[in-house]
mmCIF file of C-alpha atoms in Angstrom:
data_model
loop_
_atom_site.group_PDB
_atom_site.id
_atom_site.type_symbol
_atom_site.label_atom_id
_atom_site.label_comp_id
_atom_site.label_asym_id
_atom_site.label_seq_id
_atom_site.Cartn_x
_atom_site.Cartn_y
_atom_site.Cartn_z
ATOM 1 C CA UNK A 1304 -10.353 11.786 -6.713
ATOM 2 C CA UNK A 1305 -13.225 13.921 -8.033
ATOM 3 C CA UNK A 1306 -16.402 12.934 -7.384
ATOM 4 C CA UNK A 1307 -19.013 13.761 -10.563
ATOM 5 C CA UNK A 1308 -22.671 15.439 -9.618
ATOM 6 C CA UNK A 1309 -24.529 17.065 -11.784
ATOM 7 C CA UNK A 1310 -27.839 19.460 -11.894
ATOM 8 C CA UNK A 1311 -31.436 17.967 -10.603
ATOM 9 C CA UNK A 1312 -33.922 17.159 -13.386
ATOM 10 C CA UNK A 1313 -37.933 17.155 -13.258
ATOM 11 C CA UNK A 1314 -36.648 13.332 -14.841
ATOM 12 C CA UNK A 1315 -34.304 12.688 -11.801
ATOM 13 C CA UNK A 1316 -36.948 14.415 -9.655
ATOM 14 C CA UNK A 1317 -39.905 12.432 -10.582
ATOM 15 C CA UNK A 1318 -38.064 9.110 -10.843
ATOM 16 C CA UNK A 1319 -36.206 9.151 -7.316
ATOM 17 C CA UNK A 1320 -39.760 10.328 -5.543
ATOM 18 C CA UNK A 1321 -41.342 7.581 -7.013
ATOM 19 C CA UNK A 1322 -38.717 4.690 -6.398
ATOM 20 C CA UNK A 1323 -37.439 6.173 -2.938
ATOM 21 C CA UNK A 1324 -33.804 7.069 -4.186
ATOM 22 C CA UNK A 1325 -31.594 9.738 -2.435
ATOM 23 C CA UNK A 1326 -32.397 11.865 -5.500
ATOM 24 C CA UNK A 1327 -28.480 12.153 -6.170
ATOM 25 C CA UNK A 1328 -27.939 9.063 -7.274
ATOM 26 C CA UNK A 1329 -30.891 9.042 -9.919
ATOM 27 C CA UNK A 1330 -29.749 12.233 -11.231
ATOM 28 C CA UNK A 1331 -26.203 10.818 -11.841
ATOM 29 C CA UNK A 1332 -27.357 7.499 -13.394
ATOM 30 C CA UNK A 1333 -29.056 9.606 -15.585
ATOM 31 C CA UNK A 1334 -26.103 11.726 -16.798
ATOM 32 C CA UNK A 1335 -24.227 8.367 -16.837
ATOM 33 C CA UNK A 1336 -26.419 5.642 -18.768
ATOM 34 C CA UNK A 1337 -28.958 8.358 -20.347
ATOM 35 C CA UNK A 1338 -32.574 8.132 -19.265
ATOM 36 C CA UNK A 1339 -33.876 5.411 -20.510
ATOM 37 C CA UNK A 1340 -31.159 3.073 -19.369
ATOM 38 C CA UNK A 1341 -31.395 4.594 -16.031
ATOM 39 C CA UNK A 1342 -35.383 4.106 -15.583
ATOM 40 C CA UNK A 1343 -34.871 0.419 -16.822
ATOM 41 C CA UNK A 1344 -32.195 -0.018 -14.256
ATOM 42 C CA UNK A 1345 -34.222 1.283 -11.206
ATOM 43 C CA UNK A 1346 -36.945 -0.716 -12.448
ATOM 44 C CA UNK A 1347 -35.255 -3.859 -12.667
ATOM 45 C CA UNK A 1348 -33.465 -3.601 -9.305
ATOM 46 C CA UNK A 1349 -37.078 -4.197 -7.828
ATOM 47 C CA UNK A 1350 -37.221 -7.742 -8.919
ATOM 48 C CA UNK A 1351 -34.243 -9.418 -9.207
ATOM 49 C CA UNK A 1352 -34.178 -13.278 -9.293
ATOM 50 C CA UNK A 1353 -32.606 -15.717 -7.225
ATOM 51 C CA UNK A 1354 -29.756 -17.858 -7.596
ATOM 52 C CA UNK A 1355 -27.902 -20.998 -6.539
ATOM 53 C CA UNK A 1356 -24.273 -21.927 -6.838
ATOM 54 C CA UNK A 1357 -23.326 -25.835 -7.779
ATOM 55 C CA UNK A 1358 -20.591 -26.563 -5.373
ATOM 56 C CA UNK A 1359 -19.163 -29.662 -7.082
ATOM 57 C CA UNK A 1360 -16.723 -30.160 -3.933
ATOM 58 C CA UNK A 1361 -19.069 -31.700 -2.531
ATOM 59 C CA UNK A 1362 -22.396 -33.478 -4.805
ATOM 60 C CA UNK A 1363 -22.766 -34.022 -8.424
ATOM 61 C CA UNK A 1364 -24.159 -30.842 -10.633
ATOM 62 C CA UNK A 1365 -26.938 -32.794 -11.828
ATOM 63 C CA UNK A 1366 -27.710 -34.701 -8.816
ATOM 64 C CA UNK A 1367 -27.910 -31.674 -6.812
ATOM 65 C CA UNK A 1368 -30.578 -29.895 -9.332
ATOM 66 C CA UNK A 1369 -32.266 -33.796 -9.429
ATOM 67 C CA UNK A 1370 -32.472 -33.365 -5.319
ATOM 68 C CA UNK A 1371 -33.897 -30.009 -5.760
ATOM 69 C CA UNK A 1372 -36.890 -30.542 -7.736
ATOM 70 C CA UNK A 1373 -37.850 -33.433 -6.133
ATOM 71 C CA UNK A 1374 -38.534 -31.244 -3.053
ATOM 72 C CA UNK A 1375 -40.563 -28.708 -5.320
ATOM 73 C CA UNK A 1376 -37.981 -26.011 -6.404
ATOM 74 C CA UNK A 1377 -37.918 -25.361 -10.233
ATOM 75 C CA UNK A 1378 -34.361 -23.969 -11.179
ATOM 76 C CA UNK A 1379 -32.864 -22.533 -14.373
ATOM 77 C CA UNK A 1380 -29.717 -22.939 -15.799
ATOM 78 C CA UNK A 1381 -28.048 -19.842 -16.710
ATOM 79 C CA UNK A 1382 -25.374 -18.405 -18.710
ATOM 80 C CA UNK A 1383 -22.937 -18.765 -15.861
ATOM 81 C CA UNK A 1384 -20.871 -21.918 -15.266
ATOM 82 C CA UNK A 1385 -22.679 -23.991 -11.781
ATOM 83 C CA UNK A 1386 -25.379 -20.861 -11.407
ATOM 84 C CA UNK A 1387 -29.298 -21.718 -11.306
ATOM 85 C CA UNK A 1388 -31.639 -19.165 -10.901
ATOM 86 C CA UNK A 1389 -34.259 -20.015 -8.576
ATOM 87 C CA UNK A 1390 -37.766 -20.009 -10.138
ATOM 88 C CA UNK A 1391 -40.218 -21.630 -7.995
ATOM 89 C CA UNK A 1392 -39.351 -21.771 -4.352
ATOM 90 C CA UNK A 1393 -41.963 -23.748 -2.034
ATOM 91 C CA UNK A 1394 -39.570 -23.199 1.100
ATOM 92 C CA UNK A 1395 -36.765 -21.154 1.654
ATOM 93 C CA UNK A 1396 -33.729 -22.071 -0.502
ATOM 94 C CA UNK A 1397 -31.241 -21.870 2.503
ATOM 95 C CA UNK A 1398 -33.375 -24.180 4.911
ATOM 96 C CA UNK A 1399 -32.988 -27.522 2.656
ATOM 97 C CA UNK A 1400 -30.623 -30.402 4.072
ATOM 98 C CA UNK A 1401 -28.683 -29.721 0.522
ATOM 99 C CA UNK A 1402 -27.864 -26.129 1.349
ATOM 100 C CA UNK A 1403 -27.121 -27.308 5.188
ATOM 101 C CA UNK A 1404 -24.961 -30.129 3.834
ATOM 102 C CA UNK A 1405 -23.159 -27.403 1.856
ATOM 103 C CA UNK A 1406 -24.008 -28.289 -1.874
ATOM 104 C CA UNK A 1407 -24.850 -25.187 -2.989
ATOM 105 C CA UNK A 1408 -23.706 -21.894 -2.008
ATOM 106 C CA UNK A 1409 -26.572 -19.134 -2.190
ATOM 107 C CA UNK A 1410 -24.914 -16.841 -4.644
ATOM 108 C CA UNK A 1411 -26.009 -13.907 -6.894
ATOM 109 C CA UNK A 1412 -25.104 -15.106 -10.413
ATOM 110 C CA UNK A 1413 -23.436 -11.467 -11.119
ATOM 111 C CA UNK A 1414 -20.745 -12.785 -7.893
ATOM 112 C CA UNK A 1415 -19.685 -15.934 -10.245
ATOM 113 C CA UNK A 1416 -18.268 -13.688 -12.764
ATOM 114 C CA UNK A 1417 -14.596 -12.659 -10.885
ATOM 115 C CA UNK A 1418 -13.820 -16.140 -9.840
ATOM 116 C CA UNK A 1419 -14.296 -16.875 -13.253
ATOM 117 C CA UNK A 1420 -12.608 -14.653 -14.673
ATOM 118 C CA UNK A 1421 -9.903 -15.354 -12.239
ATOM 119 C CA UNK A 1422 -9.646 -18.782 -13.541
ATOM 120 C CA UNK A 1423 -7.637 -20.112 -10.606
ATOM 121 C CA UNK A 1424 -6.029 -23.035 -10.904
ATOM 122 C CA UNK A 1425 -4.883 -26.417 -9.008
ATOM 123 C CA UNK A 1426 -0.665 -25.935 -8.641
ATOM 124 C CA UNK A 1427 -1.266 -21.792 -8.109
ATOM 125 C CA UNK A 1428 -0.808 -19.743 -5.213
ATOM 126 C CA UNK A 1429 -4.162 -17.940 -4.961
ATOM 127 C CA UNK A 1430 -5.067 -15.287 -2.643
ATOM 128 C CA UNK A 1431 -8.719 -13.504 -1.792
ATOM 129 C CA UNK A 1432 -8.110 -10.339 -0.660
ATOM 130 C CA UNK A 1433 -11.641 -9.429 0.844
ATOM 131 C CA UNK A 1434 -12.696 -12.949 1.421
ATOM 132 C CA UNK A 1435 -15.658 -13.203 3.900
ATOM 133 C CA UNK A 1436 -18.299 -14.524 3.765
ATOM 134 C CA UNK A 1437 -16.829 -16.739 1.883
ATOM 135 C CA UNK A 1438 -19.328 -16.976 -1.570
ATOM 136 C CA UNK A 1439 -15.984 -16.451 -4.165
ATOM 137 C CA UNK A 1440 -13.606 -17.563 -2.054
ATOM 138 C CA UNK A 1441 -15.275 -21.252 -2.159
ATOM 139 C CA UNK A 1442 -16.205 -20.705 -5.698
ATOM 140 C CA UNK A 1443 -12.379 -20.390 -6.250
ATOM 141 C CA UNK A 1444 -11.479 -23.595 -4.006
ATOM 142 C CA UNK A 1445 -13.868 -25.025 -6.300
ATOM 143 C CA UNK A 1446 -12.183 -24.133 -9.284
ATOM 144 C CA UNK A 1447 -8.905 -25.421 -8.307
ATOM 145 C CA UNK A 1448 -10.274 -28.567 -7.104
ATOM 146 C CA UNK A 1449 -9.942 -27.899 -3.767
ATOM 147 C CA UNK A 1450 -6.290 -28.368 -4.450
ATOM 148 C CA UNK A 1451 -2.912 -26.270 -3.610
ATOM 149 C CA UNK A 1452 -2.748 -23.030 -1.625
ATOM 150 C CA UNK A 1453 -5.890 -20.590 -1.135
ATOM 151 C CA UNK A 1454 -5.365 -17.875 1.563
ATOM 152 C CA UNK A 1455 -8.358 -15.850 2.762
ATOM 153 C CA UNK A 1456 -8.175 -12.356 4.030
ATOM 154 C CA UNK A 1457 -11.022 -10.609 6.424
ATOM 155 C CA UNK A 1458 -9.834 -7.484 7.661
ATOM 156 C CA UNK A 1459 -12.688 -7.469 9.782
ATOM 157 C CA UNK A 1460 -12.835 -9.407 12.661
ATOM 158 C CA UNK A 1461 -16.298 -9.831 13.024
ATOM 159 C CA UNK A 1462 -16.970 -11.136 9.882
ATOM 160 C CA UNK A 1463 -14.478 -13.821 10.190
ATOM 161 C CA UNK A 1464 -16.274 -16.261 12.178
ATOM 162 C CA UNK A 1465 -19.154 -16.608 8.750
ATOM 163 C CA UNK A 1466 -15.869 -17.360 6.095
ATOM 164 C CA UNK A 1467 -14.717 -20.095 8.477
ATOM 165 C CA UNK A 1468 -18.558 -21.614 8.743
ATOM 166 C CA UNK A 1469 -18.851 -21.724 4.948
ATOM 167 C CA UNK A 1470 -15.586 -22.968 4.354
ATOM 168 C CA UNK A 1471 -16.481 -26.150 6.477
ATOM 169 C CA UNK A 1472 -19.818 -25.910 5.266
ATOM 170 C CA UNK A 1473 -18.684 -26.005 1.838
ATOM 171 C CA UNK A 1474 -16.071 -28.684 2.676
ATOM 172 C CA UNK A 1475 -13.047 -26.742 1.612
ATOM 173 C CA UNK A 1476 -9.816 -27.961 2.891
ATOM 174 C CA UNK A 1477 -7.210 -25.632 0.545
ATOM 175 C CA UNK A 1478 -7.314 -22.482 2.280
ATOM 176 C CA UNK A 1479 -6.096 -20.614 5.632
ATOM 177 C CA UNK A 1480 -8.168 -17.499 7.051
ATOM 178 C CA UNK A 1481 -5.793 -14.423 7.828
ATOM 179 C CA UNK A 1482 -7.189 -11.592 9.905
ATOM 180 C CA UNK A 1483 -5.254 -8.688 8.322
ATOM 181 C CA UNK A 1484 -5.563 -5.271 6.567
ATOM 182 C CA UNK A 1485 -5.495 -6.461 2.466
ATOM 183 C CA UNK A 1486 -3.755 -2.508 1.963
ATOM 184 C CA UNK A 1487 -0.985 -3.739 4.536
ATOM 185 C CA UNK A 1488 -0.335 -7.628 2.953
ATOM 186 C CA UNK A 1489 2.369 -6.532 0.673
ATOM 187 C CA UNK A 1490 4.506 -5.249 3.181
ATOM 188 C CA UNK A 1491 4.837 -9.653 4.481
ATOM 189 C CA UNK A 1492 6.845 -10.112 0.939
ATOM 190 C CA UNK A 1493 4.872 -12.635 -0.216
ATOM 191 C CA UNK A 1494 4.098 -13.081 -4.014
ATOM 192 C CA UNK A 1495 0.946 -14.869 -5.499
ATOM 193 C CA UNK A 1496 -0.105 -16.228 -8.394
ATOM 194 C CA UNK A 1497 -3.309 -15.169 -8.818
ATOM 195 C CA UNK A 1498 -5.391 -12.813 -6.575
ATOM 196 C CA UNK A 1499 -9.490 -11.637 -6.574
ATOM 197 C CA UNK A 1500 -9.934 -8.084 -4.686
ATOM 198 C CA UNK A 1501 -13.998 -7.850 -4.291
ATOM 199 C CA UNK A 1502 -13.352 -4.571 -2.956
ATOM 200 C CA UNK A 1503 -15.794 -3.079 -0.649
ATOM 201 C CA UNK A 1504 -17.971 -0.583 -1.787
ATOM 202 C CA UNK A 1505 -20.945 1.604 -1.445
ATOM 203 C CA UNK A 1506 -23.218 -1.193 -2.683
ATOM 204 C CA UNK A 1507 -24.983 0.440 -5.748
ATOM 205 C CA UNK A 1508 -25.646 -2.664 -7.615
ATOM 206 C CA UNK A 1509 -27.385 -4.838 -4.519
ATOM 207 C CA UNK A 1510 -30.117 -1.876 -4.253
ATOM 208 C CA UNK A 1511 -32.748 -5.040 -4.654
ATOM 209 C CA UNK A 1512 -30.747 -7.337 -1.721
ATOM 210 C CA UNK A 1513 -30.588 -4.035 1.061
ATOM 211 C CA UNK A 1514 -32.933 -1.328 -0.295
ATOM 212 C CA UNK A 1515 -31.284 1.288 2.601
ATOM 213 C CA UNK A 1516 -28.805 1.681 0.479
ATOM 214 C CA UNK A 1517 -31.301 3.575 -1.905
ATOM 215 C CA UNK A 1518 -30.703 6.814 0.850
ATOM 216 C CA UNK A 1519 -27.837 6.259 2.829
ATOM 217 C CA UNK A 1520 -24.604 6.281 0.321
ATOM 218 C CA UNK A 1521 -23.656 9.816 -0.759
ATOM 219 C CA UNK A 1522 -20.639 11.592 -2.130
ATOM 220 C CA UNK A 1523 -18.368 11.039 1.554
ATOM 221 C CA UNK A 1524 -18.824 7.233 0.966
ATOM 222 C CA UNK A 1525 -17.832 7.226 -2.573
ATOM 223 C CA UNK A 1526 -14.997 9.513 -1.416
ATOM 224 C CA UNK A 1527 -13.766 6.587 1.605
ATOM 225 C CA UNK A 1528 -14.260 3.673 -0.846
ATOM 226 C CA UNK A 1529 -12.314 4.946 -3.854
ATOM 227 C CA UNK A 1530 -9.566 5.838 -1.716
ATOM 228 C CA UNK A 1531 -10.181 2.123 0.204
ATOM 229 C CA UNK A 1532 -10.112 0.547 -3.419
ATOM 230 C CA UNK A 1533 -7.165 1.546 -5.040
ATOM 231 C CA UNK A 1534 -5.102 1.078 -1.817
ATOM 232 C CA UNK A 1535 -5.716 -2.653 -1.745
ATOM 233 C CA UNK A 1536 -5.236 -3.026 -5.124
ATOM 234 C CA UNK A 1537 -2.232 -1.334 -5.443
ATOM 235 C CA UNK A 1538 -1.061 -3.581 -2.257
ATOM 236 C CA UNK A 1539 -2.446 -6.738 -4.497
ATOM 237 C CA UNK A 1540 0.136 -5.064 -7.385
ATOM 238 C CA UNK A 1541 3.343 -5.343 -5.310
ATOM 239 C CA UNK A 1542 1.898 -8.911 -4.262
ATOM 240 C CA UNK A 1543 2.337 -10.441 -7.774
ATOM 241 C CA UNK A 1544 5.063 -11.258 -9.800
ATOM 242 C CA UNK A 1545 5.255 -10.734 -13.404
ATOM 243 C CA UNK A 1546 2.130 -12.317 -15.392
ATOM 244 C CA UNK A 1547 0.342 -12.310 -11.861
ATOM 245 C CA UNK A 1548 -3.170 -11.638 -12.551
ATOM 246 C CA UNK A 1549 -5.862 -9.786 -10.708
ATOM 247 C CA UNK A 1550 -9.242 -9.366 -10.606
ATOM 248 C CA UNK A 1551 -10.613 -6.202 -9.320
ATOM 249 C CA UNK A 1552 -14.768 -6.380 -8.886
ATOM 250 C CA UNK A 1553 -17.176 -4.202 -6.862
ATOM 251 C CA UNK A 1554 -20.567 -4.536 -6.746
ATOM 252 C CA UNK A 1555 -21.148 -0.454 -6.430
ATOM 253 C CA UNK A 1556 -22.418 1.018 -10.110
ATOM 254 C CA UNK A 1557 -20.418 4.155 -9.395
ATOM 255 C CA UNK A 1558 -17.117 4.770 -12.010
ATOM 256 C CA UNK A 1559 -15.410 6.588 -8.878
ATOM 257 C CA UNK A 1560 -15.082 2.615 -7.332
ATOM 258 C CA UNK A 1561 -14.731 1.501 -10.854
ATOM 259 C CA UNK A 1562 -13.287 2.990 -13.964
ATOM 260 C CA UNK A 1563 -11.155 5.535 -12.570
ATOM 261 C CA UNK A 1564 -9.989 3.689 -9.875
ATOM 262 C CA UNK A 1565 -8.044 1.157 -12.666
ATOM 263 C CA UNK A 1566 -7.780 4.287 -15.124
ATOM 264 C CA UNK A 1567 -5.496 5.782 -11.929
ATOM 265 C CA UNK A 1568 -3.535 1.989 -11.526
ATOM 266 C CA UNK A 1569 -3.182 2.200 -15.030
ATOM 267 C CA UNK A 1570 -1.285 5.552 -15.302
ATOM 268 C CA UNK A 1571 0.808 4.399 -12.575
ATOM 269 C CA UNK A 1572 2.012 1.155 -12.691
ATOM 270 C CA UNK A 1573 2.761 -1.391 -15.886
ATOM 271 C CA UNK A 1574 0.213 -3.537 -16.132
ATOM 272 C CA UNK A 1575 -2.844 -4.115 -18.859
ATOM 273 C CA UNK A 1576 -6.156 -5.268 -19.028
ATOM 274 C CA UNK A 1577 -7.637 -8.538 -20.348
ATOM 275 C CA UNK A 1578 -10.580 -9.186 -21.555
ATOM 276 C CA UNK A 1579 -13.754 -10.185 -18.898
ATOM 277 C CA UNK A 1580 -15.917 -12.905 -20.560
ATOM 278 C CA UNK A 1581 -19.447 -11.652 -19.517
ATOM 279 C CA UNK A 1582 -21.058 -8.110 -19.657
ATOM 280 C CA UNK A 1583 -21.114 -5.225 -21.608
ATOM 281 C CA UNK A 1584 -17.923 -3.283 -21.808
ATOM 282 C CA UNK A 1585 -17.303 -0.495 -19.094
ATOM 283 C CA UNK A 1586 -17.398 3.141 -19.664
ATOM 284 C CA UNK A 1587 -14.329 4.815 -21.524
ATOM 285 C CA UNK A 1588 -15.790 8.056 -21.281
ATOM 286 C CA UNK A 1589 -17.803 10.266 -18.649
ATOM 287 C CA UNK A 1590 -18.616 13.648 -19.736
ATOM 288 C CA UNK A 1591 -16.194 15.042 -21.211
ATOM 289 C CA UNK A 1592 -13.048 12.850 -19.209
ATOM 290 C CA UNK A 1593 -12.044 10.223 -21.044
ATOM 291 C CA UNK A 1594 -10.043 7.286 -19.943
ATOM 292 C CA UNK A 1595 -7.638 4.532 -20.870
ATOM 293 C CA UNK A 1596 -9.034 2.769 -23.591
ATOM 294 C CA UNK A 1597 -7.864 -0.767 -21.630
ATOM 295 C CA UNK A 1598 -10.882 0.092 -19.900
ATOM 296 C CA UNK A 1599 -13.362 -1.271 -22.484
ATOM 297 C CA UNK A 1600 -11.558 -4.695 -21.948
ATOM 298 C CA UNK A 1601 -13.371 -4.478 -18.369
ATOM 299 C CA UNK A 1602 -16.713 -5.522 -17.905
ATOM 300 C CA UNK A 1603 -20.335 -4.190 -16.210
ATOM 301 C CA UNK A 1604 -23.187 -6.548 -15.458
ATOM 302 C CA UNK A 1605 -26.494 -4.367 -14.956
ATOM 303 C CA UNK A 1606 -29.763 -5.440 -13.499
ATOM 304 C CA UNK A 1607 -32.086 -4.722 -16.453
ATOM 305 C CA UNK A 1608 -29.964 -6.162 -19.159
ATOM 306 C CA UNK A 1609 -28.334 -9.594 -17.223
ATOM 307 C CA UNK A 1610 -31.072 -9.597 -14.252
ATOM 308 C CA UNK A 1611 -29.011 -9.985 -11.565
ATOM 309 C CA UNK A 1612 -26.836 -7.408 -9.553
ATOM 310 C CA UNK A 1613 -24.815 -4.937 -10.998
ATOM 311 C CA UNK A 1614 -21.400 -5.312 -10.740
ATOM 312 C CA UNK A 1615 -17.841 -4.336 -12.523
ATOM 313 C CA UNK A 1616 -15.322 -6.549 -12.893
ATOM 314 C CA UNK A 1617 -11.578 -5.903 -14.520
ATOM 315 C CA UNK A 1618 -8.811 -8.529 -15.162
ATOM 316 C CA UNK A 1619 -5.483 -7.302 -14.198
ATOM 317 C CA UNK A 1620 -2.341 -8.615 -15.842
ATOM 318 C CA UNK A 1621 1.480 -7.338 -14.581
ATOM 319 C CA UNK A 1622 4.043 -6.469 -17.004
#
């Protein structure tokens, strides 16, 4: 897969100096969203809010916000189904007995969007390919009412050992943890209803949560996640029947991880797109390539127009 660059600018320049950006990736938001988007995106990854996720598994929507501002915290409801953004904190958000107790997950509200979009539901085989540390994969246990058959997959052992503690935490009791490469599942046979692929990525949309990311993702890490990407989801393909669904998200800003990963799934395999409910439709056209126009069923969610992470999300249905 290619991977676009394109001339410095005294704009790119200027604008990379001043924020602390490997100077590549200014220059290419630039060519990408057009200067004025891409100032009002570095801008807004400074400050990004807060948020909370409801988990109604365990406490009462309402009662939970109640709980919340009797200990000080002002929250705001947002456009997002069970997301608050956090607006006045007096403590830490994570250090309550509510958060211990597991009625709330925190959750950016842009990470709400593919379980959502999933729409998972109680009687469906359901499957998170790149589950830990568990935020979506409880949001979709949630969903289907903590009912039926969830499977989590961590291909990383490591990280396996934080899924499990929010699972309990969250009081899940609908899904098993499998330590396995997500690229390798469809070789066990098995065929899901529904799967979410979060695939990992180079991170360009949490800037604001781990600001090294501003100088250490180049080109060769764009290169190893697009490759990563489309490997799990086309192992996610062959793990669906017909009308299966996926939902492919990343929270990387980079069409490499994005568009042209599903513009490449698209040319290969028969599938289509369905609409995402939230954001502002994905790109159809960089420079002069364009792409399946499925694609503008897909969705981005940018920092300086939903002010939270940016993120891309695509619903996946087989034919």
């Amino acid at each position: 897969m290619m991977i676009f660059d394109f001339p410095s600018s005294d704009f790119s320049r200027k604008l990379s100096e001043k924020y602390g950006y490997d100077e590549f990736i200014i220059r290419r938001w630039e060519r990408f969203f057009g200067r004025e988007e891409a100032e009002k995106l570095v801008k807004a990854m400074e400050s990004i809010p807060k948020y909370i996720r409801v988990n109604t598994i365990k406490a009462d929507e309402s009662g939970v916000i109640r709980r919340l501002e009797d200990r000080g915290f002002r929250l705001r409801e947002t456009d997002v189904r069970f997301c608050y953004e956090v607006v006045e904190e007096p403590y830490s958000i994570g250090a309550t007995p509510e958060y211990l107790m597991g009625y709330y997950y925190i959750m950016d509200k842009s990470s709400c969007i593919p379980p959502l979009a999933l729409n998972p539901d109680a009687g469906e085989f359901v499957i998170d390919f790149a589950a830990s540390p568990g935020g979506k994969t409880t949001m979709i246990a949630q969903l289907m009412d903590n009912r039926d058959k969830l499977l989590a997959i961590e291909g990383n052992r490591e990280r396996i050992p934080a899924l499990i503690d929010n699972l309990h935490r969250m009081g899940v009791l609908n899904t098993a943890v499998l330590h396995m490469n997500s690229a390798e599942f469809y070789r066990l046979g098995m065929k899901a209803d529904k799967i979410l692929l979060d695939a990992p990525c180079t991170g360009e949309g949490i800037i604001h949560k781990d600001p090294s990311r501003k100088i250490s993702r180049g080109m060769e890490d764009i290169k190893f996640c697009s490759s990563l990407q489309t490997r799990m989801l086309e192992s996610a393909i062959k793990s669906i029947g017909k009308d299966g669904i996926i939902v492919y998200s990343t929270c990387s800003l980079t069409p490499e991880e994005n568009e042209l990963v599903i513009n490449e799934i698209l040319n290969k395999y028969r599938i289509h797109l369905e609409e995402v409910g939230y954001g502002v439709p994905a790109l159809t056209k960089i420079g002069n390539m364009k792409l399946d126009n499925e694609l503008k069923k897909a969705r981005r969610v940018y920092p300086h127009i939903h002010r939270c992470s940016g993120f891309f999300v695509a619903k996946i249905v087989k034919d």
